[in-house]
PDB file of C-alpha atoms in Angstrom:
ATOM      1  CA  UNK A   1      78.737 102.571  86.704  1.00 39.00           C
ATOM      2  CA  UNK A   2      81.420 100.723  85.387  1.00 44.00           C
ATOM      3  CA  UNK A   3      84.856 100.377  87.209  1.00 48.00           C
ATOM      4  CA  UNK A   4      88.268 101.200  85.992  1.00 50.00           C
ATOM      5  CA  UNK A   5      91.023  98.950  87.380  1.00 51.00           C
ATOM      6  CA  UNK A   6      94.266 100.806  87.701  1.00 51.00           C
ATOM      7  CA  UNK A   7      97.395  98.585  87.788  1.00 51.00           C
ATOM      8  CA  UNK A   8     100.756  99.665  89.146  1.00 50.00           C
ATOM      9  CA  UNK A   9     103.928  98.218  90.733  1.00 48.00           C
ATOM     10  CA  UNK A  10     105.427  99.027  93.745  1.00 47.00           C
ATOM     11  CA  UNK A  11     108.673 100.732  91.583  1.00 46.00           C
ATOM     12  CA  UNK A  12     105.884 103.275  90.723  1.00 50.00           C
ATOM     13  CA  UNK A  13     104.932 104.402  94.124  1.00 50.00           C
ATOM     14  CA  UNK A  14     105.502 107.144  95.787  1.00 55.00           C
ATOM     15  CA  UNK A  15     104.646 107.317  99.583  1.00 58.00           C
ATOM     16  CA  UNK A  16     105.671 110.496 101.943  1.00 60.00           C
ATOM     17  CA  UNK A  17     104.367 110.768 105.362  1.00 58.00           C
ATOM     18  CA  UNK A  18     105.443 108.013 107.191  1.00 52.00           C
ATOM     19  CA  UNK A  19     109.407 108.383 107.935  1.00 54.00           C
ATOM     20  CA  UNK A  20     109.901 104.903 107.225  1.00 52.00           C
ATOM     21  CA  UNK A  21     109.790 101.799 105.730  1.00 49.00           C
ATOM     22  CA  UNK A  22     111.696 103.313 101.857  1.00 57.00           C
ATOM     23  CA  UNK A  23     114.135 100.201 101.823  1.00 65.00           C
ATOM     24  CA  UNK A  24     111.317  97.265 102.130  1.00 73.00           C
ATOM     25  CA  UNK A  25     108.513  97.497  99.200  1.00 76.00           C
ATOM     26  CA  UNK A  26     106.016  94.979 101.859  1.00 78.00           C
ATOM     27  CA  UNK A  27     106.632  97.923 104.580  1.00 79.00           C
ATOM     28  CA  UNK A  28     106.448 100.453 101.595  1.00 80.00           C
ATOM     29  CA  UNK A  29     103.040  99.196 100.654  1.00 82.00           C
ATOM     30  CA  UNK A  30     101.469  98.556 104.804  1.00 83.00           C
ATOM     31  CA  UNK A  31     102.229 102.399 105.098  1.00 84.00           C
ATOM     32  CA  UNK A  32     100.662 103.339 101.602  1.00 85.00           C
ATOM     33  CA  UNK A  33      97.880 101.351 102.807  1.00 87.00           C
ATOM     34  CA  UNK A  34      97.414 103.184 105.834  1.00 87.00           C
ATOM     35  CA  UNK A  35      97.209 106.148 104.134  1.00 89.00           C
ATOM     36  CA  UNK A  36      94.828 105.459 101.310  1.00 90.00           C
ATOM     37  CA  UNK A  37      92.655 104.218 104.190  1.00 90.00           C
ATOM     38  CA  UNK A  38      92.294 107.459 106.362  1.00 90.00           C
ATOM     39  CA  UNK A  39      92.177 109.834 103.088  1.00 91.00           C
ATOM     40  CA  UNK A  40      89.414 107.771 101.572  1.00 83.00           C
ATOM     41  CA  UNK A  41      88.733 109.714  98.413  1.00 91.00           C
ATOM     42  CA  UNK A  42      91.983 110.283  95.503  1.00 94.00           C
ATOM     43  CA  UNK A  43      92.443 112.067  92.398  1.00 94.00           C
ATOM     44  CA  UNK A  44      92.963 110.523  89.025  1.00 94.00           C
ATOM     45  CA  UNK A  45      94.724 112.183  86.405  1.00 94.00           C
ATOM     46  CA  UNK A  46      93.934 110.895  82.474  1.00 91.00           C
ATOM     47  CA  UNK A  47      95.188 112.731  79.209  1.00 88.00           C
ATOM     48  CA  UNK A  48      92.856 114.461  77.758  1.00 86.00           C
ATOM     49  CA  UNK A  49      91.299 112.894  74.150  1.00 79.00           C
ATOM     50  CA  UNK A  50      90.999 116.151  72.527  1.00 65.00           C
ATOM     51  CA  UNK A  51      93.495 119.067  71.765  1.00 54.00           C
ATOM     52  CA  UNK A  52      95.215 120.173  69.729  1.00 51.00           C
ATOM     53  CA  UNK A  53      98.488 117.437  69.422  1.00 50.00           C
ATOM     54  CA  UNK A  54      95.710 115.208  69.352  1.00 50.00           C
ATOM     55  CA  UNK A  55      96.086 113.839  66.091  1.00 50.00           C
ATOM     56  CA  UNK A  56      99.375 112.444  66.753  1.00 52.00           C
ATOM     57  CA  UNK A  57      98.136 110.280  69.346  1.00 51.00           C
ATOM     58  CA  UNK A  58     100.003 112.656  71.734  1.00 55.00           C
ATOM     59  CA  UNK A  59      97.470 114.124  74.505  1.00 49.00           C
ATOM     60  CA  UNK A  60      97.741 118.253  74.829  1.00 67.00           C
ATOM     61  CA  UNK A  61      96.311 118.275  78.653  1.00 85.00           C
ATOM     62  CA  UNK A  62      95.883 116.380  81.408  1.00 89.00           C
ATOM     63  CA  UNK A  63      92.293 116.342  83.146  1.00 90.00           C
ATOM     64  CA  UNK A  64      92.143 115.010  86.816  1.00 92.00           C
ATOM     65  CA  UNK A  65      88.818 114.470  89.119  1.00 91.00           C
ATOM     66  CA  UNK A  66      88.437 113.392  92.704  1.00 92.00           C
ATOM     67  CA  UNK A  67      86.995 109.779  92.968  1.00 92.00           C
ATOM     68  CA  UNK A  68      86.297 107.478  95.298  1.00 91.00           C
ATOM     69  CA  UNK A  69      88.045 104.125  95.277  1.00 92.00           C
ATOM     70  CA  UNK A  70      86.668 100.727  96.480  1.00 91.00           C
ATOM     71  CA  UNK A  71      88.916 100.430  99.951  1.00 89.00           C
ATOM     72  CA  UNK A  72      92.281  98.240  99.277  1.00 85.00           C
ATOM     73  CA  UNK A  73      92.352  94.181 100.211  1.00 83.00           C
ATOM     74  CA  UNK A  74      94.803  93.937 103.089  1.00 83.00           C
ATOM     75  CA  UNK A  75      98.281  94.395 101.932  1.00 79.00           C
ATOM     76  CA  UNK A  76     100.320  90.759 102.747  1.00 78.00           C
ATOM     77  CA  UNK A  77     103.278  91.123 100.854  1.00 75.00           C
ATOM     78  CA  UNK A  78     105.340  93.090  97.926  1.00 68.00           C
ATOM     79  CA  UNK A  79     102.769  92.596  95.480  1.00 71.00           C
ATOM     80  CA  UNK A  80      99.943  94.061  96.996  1.00 72.00           C
ATOM     81  CA  UNK A  81      97.900  96.846  96.283  1.00 77.00           C
ATOM     82  CA  UNK A  82      98.107  95.957  92.493  1.00 79.00           C
ATOM     83  CA  UNK A  83      94.524  96.593  91.712  1.00 85.00           C
ATOM     84  CA  UNK A  84      92.620  99.178  92.803  1.00 89.00           C
ATOM     85  CA  UNK A  85      88.840  99.948  91.532  1.00 90.00           C
ATOM     86  CA  UNK A  86      87.145 103.132  90.713  1.00 90.00           C
ATOM     87  CA  UNK A  87      84.205 103.978  90.095  1.00 86.00           C
ATOM     88  CA  UNK A  88      82.852 105.623  86.428  1.00 85.00           C
ATOM     89  CA  UNK A  89      80.181 105.606  84.003  1.00 83.00           C
ATOM     90  CA  UNK A  90      80.699 105.720  80.397  1.00 85.00           C
ATOM     91  CA  UNK A  91      79.334 108.961  79.471  1.00 87.00           C
ATOM     92  CA  UNK A  92      81.718 110.510  81.259  1.00 87.00           C
ATOM     93  CA  UNK A  93      84.978 111.993  80.493  1.00 88.00           C
ATOM     94  CA  UNK A  94      87.530 109.796  82.447  1.00 89.00           C
ATOM     95  CA  UNK A  95      85.953 106.934  80.942  1.00 90.00           C
ATOM     96  CA  UNK A  96      86.207 108.698  76.949  1.00 91.00           C
ATOM     97  CA  UNK A  97      89.763 109.170  78.241  1.00 91.00           C
ATOM     98  CA  UNK A  98      90.754 105.968  79.562  1.00 91.00           C
ATOM     99  CA  UNK A  99      89.265 104.278  76.216  1.00 92.00           C
ATOM    100  CA  UNK A 100      90.653 106.651  73.864  1.00 91.00           C
ATOM    101  CA  UNK A 101      94.130 106.332  75.333  1.00 89.00           C
ATOM    102  CA  UNK A 102      93.901 102.070  75.050  1.00 90.00           C
ATOM    103  CA  UNK A 103      92.889 102.553  71.244  1.00 91.00           C
ATOM    104  CA  UNK A 104      95.504 105.250  70.981  1.00 86.00           C
ATOM    105  CA  UNK A 105      98.183 104.155  72.862  1.00 85.00           C
ATOM    106  CA  UNK A 106      97.120 100.248  73.790  1.00 86.00           C
ATOM    107  CA  UNK A 107      97.030 101.634  77.223  1.00 84.00           C
ATOM    108  CA  UNK A 108      95.698 104.231  78.982  1.00 89.00           C
ATOM    109  CA  UNK A 109      98.450 106.134  81.766  1.00 89.00           C
ATOM    110  CA  UNK A 110      97.014 107.061  84.175  1.00 91.00           C
ATOM    111  CA  UNK A 111      98.406 109.017  88.115  1.00 92.00           C
ATOM    112  CA  UNK A 112      96.267 108.166  91.281  1.00 92.00           C
ATOM    113  CA  UNK A 113      97.209 110.130  94.742  1.00 93.00           C
ATOM    114  CA  UNK A 114      95.879 109.839  97.813  1.00 92.00           C
ATOM    115  CA  UNK A 115      96.272 112.553 100.598  1.00 91.00           C
ATOM    116  CA  UNK A 116      95.904 112.516 103.783  1.00 88.00           C
ATOM    117  CA  UNK A 117      95.516 116.200 104.930  1.00 84.00           C
ATOM    118  CA  UNK A 118      96.238 115.164 108.924  1.00 86.00           C
ATOM    119  CA  UNK A 119      98.835 112.724 108.824  1.00 79.00           C
ATOM    120  CA  UNK A 120     100.711 115.029 106.473  1.00 72.00           C
ATOM    121  CA  UNK A 121     101.028 112.347 103.707  1.00 85.00           C
ATOM    122  CA  UNK A 122     100.712 111.357 100.449  1.00 87.00           C
ATOM    123  CA  UNK A 123     100.114 107.734  98.048  1.00 88.00           C
ATOM    124  CA  UNK A 124     100.629 108.674  94.248  1.00 88.00           C
ATOM    125  CA  UNK A 125     100.821 105.690  92.024  1.00 88.00           C
ATOM    126  CA  UNK A 126     100.954 105.605  88.237  1.00 86.00           C
ATOM    127  CA  UNK A 127      99.846 102.322  86.308  1.00 87.00           C
ATOM    128  CA  UNK A 128      97.931 101.818  83.288  1.00 89.00           C
ATOM    129  CA  UNK A 129      93.646 101.746  83.805  1.00 90.00           C
ATOM    130  CA  UNK A 130      91.358  99.273  81.839  1.00 89.00           C
ATOM    131  CA  UNK A 131      87.531  99.470  81.889  1.00 89.00           C
ATOM    132  CA  UNK A 132      86.374  96.939  83.592  1.00 88.00           C
ATOM    133  CA  UNK A 133      83.839  93.793  81.801  1.00 87.00           C
ATOM    134  CA  UNK A 134      80.366  94.183  82.789  1.00 86.00           C
ATOM    135  CA  UNK A 135      80.774  90.800  85.385  1.00 89.00           C
ATOM    136  CA  UNK A 136      83.806  92.275  87.087  1.00 88.00           C
ATOM    137  CA  UNK A 137      82.203  95.858  87.371  1.00 86.00           C
ATOM    138  CA  UNK A 138      79.053  93.697  89.257  1.00 87.00           C
ATOM    139  CA  UNK A 139      81.124  91.335  91.034  1.00 91.00           C
ATOM    140  CA  UNK A 140      83.836  94.655  92.489  1.00 89.00           C
ATOM    141  CA  UNK A 141      81.127  96.953  93.214  1.00 89.00           C
ATOM    142  CA  UNK A 142      81.494  98.985  96.538  1.00 90.00           C
ATOM    143  CA  UNK A 143      78.359  99.521  98.458  1.00 91.00           C
ATOM    144  CA  UNK A 144      79.893 103.536  99.173  1.00 89.00           C
ATOM    145  CA  UNK A 145      79.400 103.851  95.521  1.00 89.00           C
ATOM    146  CA  UNK A 146      75.444 103.472  95.769  1.00 87.00           C
ATOM    147  CA  UNK A 147      74.987 107.384  96.951  1.00 87.00           C
ATOM    148  CA  UNK A 148      76.417 108.664  93.711  1.00 83.00           C
ATOM    149  CA  UNK A 149      74.637 105.278  91.434  1.00 81.00           C
ATOM    150  CA  UNK A 150      71.370 104.723  93.372  1.00 76.00           C
ATOM    151  CA  UNK A 151      70.270 102.490  90.160  1.00 69.00           C
TER     152      UNK A 151
END
């Protein structure tokens, strides 16, 4: 399994459902963290690698799939939640789309959405995805991915 690191700043976050803390970045991120912990899974959207506009460097489609991000480190200030680790492998469409985005545009723009159905809240963030080097992937490995990658 390979890991993707999606990075976003607080200005690219949307949080709904908490009904509070919209003027304080740290408190907003704490609300986001609580929704992310309850949601467990997220949807990762990437630009398609191929399509009618692919030759111009602009992907024509958006592809989304369910992912199981690694649980995040406790937020302590406004710089919290800067990196989210997501699992995939180098044979997946997501991996290819992110790799192609980096090559074609210098960055693979993604959107990551967590949804708390019972709490009726969500966290949506956009940012750049990168492919972690093997050493970092081993270091950031989360045992919750073992059912998907038993080797």
